[in-house]
Amino acid sequence: MKRRSFVQSGSLAVTFSAFTPLLNMINPATYQMKLLRRNVGIFNEKGGTIGWLIQPDGIVVIDTQWKEQSQHLLEEIQKQQSGPVDLLINTHHHGDHTSGNIAYKGIAKHILAHENSNINQRTSAEKNNNVADQLFPDLTYSDRWQQSIGDEIIDIQYLGPAHTNGDSIIHFQNANVVHCGDLVFNRRYPYIDKSAGASIENWIEILQQMQSYYDNDALFIFGHAREGYDVTGNKNDLAAFADYLTALLEFVTKEIRSGRSREQILTTTAIPGAPQWIGDGIERSLNAALDEIVRE
């Protein structure tokens, strides 16, 4: 494989030739292509963070954002390594992680997702009348899936409902890079998809399990991050997000017990004990917590 260096252009790191500065002046890139460790890296433009493994003996992609974004990634991959994508993995079914699947038609040998994610994606596509725009997984698993591709071992786990009822955790074992999908929103209010079986309580437990299971050298890829924060991090970021979800449940439980109505609770502008979570989107957390607690 002809290796290419990763160069900085403004706030974006993209893989280009030696003429990168001139090319960026003519047609500036809108995306980030960043190497992390041992041929594993990330791509970001619009949607959930994409992970990738590019090596002579195999190519793996995790999540696809949207069709245009996936085409940009495929162009970058082809600059480094020709040939098909050996495996495309969807961390879960949401459109900002799977709408680009269609760009891999005839390119990806296989698409893998948790069995619930596959069901959710198909159900959502039928509901939205866009089945023709989808490329669904041809491989699914229930609890765990593992395979070697080139010199990398890919280990995938499902630990139960959290962000949805079909969230995969993908570990590149030799690189020690873990793609969390939307199991981590780094200092950003999360989307909690109760319609797809989400569980805040179990989500907290999963984040705690992940902190125990992976070692301190593990580098984590997050689905989303608030502006000013990274989409990669360490176990401290997992702990911080678990603390946010815990504070959310405790706050909403207390508010309900004090007799406040849903409408009153939804006027909340900050979760006590979670000062780093600010900005838009708090109502999504509050509504999901209300639904979970009231149903119990």
XYZ file of C-alpha atoms in Angstrom:
296
model
C 0.000 0.000 0.000
C 1.271 3.445 -0.821
C 0.988 5.376 2.419
C -0.102 9.000 2.344
C 0.456 11.538 5.055
C -2.353 13.296 6.871
C -2.060 17.065 6.566
C -3.838 19.934 8.282
C -5.994 22.394 6.341
C -7.514 24.997 8.642
C -9.461 22.951 11.181
C -9.728 19.951 8.888
C -7.311 17.065 8.513
C -7.706 15.384 5.127
C -5.607 12.998 3.086
C -4.293 14.574 -0.086
C -1.197 14.754 -2.261
C 1.679 17.189 -1.916
C -0.498 19.826 -3.599
C -3.003 19.912 -0.734
C -2.639 23.643 0.167
C -3.253 24.770 -3.426
C -6.133 22.343 -3.926
C -7.774 23.469 -0.701
C -7.673 27.099 -1.857
C -9.478 26.099 -5.050
C -11.932 23.595 -3.561
C -11.738 23.506 0.242
C -12.746 20.215 1.811
C -15.716 20.158 4.117
C -14.774 16.956 5.876
C -12.188 15.490 8.220
C -10.190 12.338 7.518
C -7.987 11.537 10.502
C -5.690 8.621 11.287
C -5.823 7.472 14.915
C -3.771 4.284 15.364
C -2.534 1.301 13.340
C -4.474 2.055 10.147
C -7.643 2.896 12.115
C -9.139 6.361 11.833
C -12.245 8.520 11.596
C -14.136 10.467 8.956
C -16.503 13.321 9.754
C -18.596 15.606 7.619
C -22.305 15.474 8.504
C -23.847 12.909 10.838
C -22.535 10.253 13.181
C -18.771 9.774 13.244
C -17.512 7.184 10.753
C -14.714 4.818 11.735
C -12.441 3.059 9.288
C -9.656 0.506 8.932
C -7.582 0.799 5.763
C -4.796 -1.739 5.227
C -3.427 -3.854 2.354
C -5.326 -6.962 3.437
C -8.701 -5.454 4.137
C -10.917 -2.394 4.469
C -13.579 -1.902 7.137
C -15.980 1.029 7.513
C -18.211 1.765 10.520
C -21.339 3.825 9.767
C -22.005 5.858 6.642
C -23.614 9.237 7.441
C -25.346 10.180 4.140
C -24.781 9.143 0.522
C -22.737 12.212 -0.438
C -20.557 11.891 2.647
C -19.933 8.207 1.998
C -18.902 8.998 -1.560
C -16.353 11.465 -0.188
C -14.981 8.803 2.158
C -14.796 6.204 -0.603
C -12.812 8.646 -2.737
C -10.335 9.082 0.123
C -10.087 5.331 0.693
C -9.319 4.731 -2.979
C -6.406 7.162 -2.751
C -4.807 4.826 -0.230
C -6.014 1.352 -1.079
C -7.900 0.043 -4.095
C -10.399 -2.771 -3.979
C -13.725 -3.474 -2.305
C -14.727 -2.718 1.263
C -14.533 -6.043 3.069
C -16.977 -5.133 5.812
C -19.376 -2.273 6.484
C -20.710 -2.136 10.050
C -23.689 -0.104 11.251
C -23.567 0.764 14.958
C -27.366 1.232 14.924
C -30.176 2.116 12.522
C -30.510 5.909 12.664
C -30.388 7.707 9.338
C -27.309 9.798 10.092
C -25.429 6.500 10.489
C -27.006 4.389 7.714
C -28.309 6.670 4.943
C -24.953 6.420 3.190
C -25.120 2.617 3.014
C -26.501 2.866 -0.504
C -23.174 4.321 -1.695
C -21.573 0.957 -0.886
C -23.813 -1.046 -3.208
C -21.496 -3.258 -5.249
C -18.526 -2.024 -3.183
C -19.022 -3.558 0.280
C -18.798 -7.332 0.410
C -20.940 -7.478 3.542
C -22.938 -5.165 5.803
C -23.223 -6.150 9.468
C -25.462 -4.859 12.263
C -27.149 -6.119 15.396
C -30.339 -8.008 14.604
C -32.497 -5.335 16.267
C -30.783 -2.583 14.295
C -31.612 -4.405 11.074
C -35.266 -4.686 12.095
C -35.364 -1.026 13.126
C -33.805 0.158 9.882
C -36.286 -1.798 7.777
C -39.244 -0.658 9.873
C -38.148 2.969 9.653
C -37.617 2.749 5.886
C -41.068 1.276 5.348
C -42.641 3.940 7.561
C -40.838 6.728 5.677
C -41.440 5.123 2.282
C -37.736 5.176 1.356
C -36.882 1.478 1.153
C -35.410 2.005 -2.320
C -32.846 4.408 -0.846
C -31.587 1.870 1.686
C -28.960 -0.841 1.643
C -29.736 -3.214 4.488
C -27.367 -5.539 6.380
C -26.896 -9.015 4.965
C -25.251 -10.183 8.213
C -26.617 -9.827 11.752
C -25.640 -11.054 15.213
C -27.349 -11.301 18.600
C -24.743 -10.981 21.372
C -21.190 -11.069 20.005
C -19.364 -11.245 16.680
C -15.634 -11.496 15.973
C -13.502 -11.745 12.848
C -9.920 -11.123 11.743
C -9.405 -8.838 8.760
C -5.794 -8.483 7.734
C -3.723 -8.094 10.886
C -6.629 -6.635 12.878
C -9.150 -8.441 15.081
C -12.622 -6.914 15.121
C -14.697 -7.726 18.201
C -18.313 -6.554 18.364
C -20.590 -6.673 21.399
C -24.217 -5.940 22.177
C -24.831 -5.228 25.861
C -28.542 -4.462 25.790
C -30.831 -1.485 25.178
C -29.350 1.985 25.614
C -29.513 4.684 22.910
C -31.692 2.170 21.009
C -32.261 -1.559 21.421
C -29.632 -2.361 18.792
C -26.379 -0.546 19.642
C -23.112 -2.241 18.679
C -19.729 -1.618 20.316
C -16.878 -2.287 17.881
C -13.356 -2.916 19.164
C -10.314 -2.966 16.882
C -8.374 -5.093 19.340
C -4.814 -4.646 18.085
C -5.195 -0.896 17.626
C -7.212 -0.774 20.872
C -9.717 1.617 19.341
C -13.378 1.287 20.328
C -16.201 2.739 18.224
C -19.100 3.480 20.583
C -21.585 4.714 18.011
C -24.165 6.849 19.784
C -23.540 5.236 23.143
C -21.556 8.394 23.870
C -22.612 11.974 23.143
C -19.564 13.894 24.307
C -20.819 16.894 26.339
C -23.851 17.047 24.060
C -27.482 16.380 24.915
C -28.258 12.910 23.567
C -31.086 11.639 21.445
C -32.717 8.842 23.441
C -34.870 6.796 21.067
C -37.617 5.390 23.259
C -39.554 4.361 20.135
C -36.678 1.991 19.334
C -36.396 0.493 22.811
C -33.955 2.898 24.470
C -33.280 2.540 28.204
C -31.507 5.284 30.140
C -31.090 3.084 33.203
C -29.463 0.285 31.220
C -27.419 2.806 29.231
C -25.751 3.885 32.470
C -24.934 0.262 33.300
C -23.456 -0.320 29.845
C -21.179 2.707 30.143
C -20.010 1.399 33.508
C -19.359 -2.047 32.033
C -17.341 -0.498 29.225
C -15.155 1.359 31.708
C -14.364 -1.933 33.441
C -13.939 -4.027 30.299
C -11.576 -1.858 28.237
C -8.131 -0.904 29.522
C -6.844 2.607 30.156
C -5.034 2.742 26.807
C -8.263 2.289 24.843
C -9.177 5.153 22.523
C -12.922 5.640 22.089
C -14.759 7.024 19.062
C -18.013 8.832 19.864
C -21.014 9.240 17.590
C -21.385 12.939 18.379
C -19.785 15.750 20.374
C -20.737 19.301 21.258
C -18.833 21.999 19.410
C -15.473 22.470 21.076
C -15.236 18.838 22.174
C -13.679 15.878 20.394
C -15.393 12.840 18.903
C -12.625 10.725 20.406
C -11.622 10.335 24.025
C -10.948 8.022 26.937
C -12.760 6.333 29.797
C -13.109 9.641 31.623
C -15.495 10.767 28.890
C -17.557 7.592 29.284
C -17.743 8.246 33.020
C -18.786 11.856 32.450
C -21.623 10.814 30.151
C -22.761 8.122 32.585
C -22.810 10.800 35.290
C -24.948 13.013 33.049
C -27.507 10.256 32.466
C -27.556 9.480 36.189
C -28.106 13.150 37.040
C -30.884 13.300 34.448
C -32.814 10.386 35.949
C -32.317 11.637 39.497
C -33.472 15.146 38.619
C -36.589 14.087 36.723
C -37.514 11.565 39.432
C -37.227 14.286 42.072
C -39.302 16.695 39.996
C -42.075 14.133 39.503
C -42.162 13.322 43.210
C -42.440 17.018 44.027
C -45.615 17.174 41.969
C -44.363 19.118 38.960
C -46.136 18.462 35.671
C -44.474 17.395 32.425
C -44.986 20.881 31.047
C -43.287 22.416 34.072
C -40.375 19.964 33.954
C -39.847 20.675 30.255
C -39.103 24.324 31.079
C -35.827 23.173 32.684
C -32.765 24.731 31.051
C -29.999 22.750 32.790
C -29.621 19.436 34.597
C -28.251 19.930 38.136
C -24.922 18.166 38.521
C -24.169 18.223 34.776
C -22.668 21.675 34.101
C -20.858 20.621 30.909
C -24.107 19.724 29.161
C -25.467 22.980 27.757
C -27.037 24.288 24.565
C -29.928 22.971 22.523
C -31.593 19.601 22.947
C -32.286 19.316 26.666
C -35.994 18.714 26.022
C -35.162 15.423 24.277
C -33.463 14.146 27.421
C -36.254 15.377 29.669
C -39.014 13.820 27.567
C -37.215 10.480 27.377
C -36.566 10.428 31.122
C -40.199 11.322 31.826
C -41.405 8.515 29.567
C -39.086 6.002 31.219
C -39.886 6.955 34.815
C -43.649 7.374 34.381
C -43.928 4.005 32.631
C -42.175 2.350 35.556
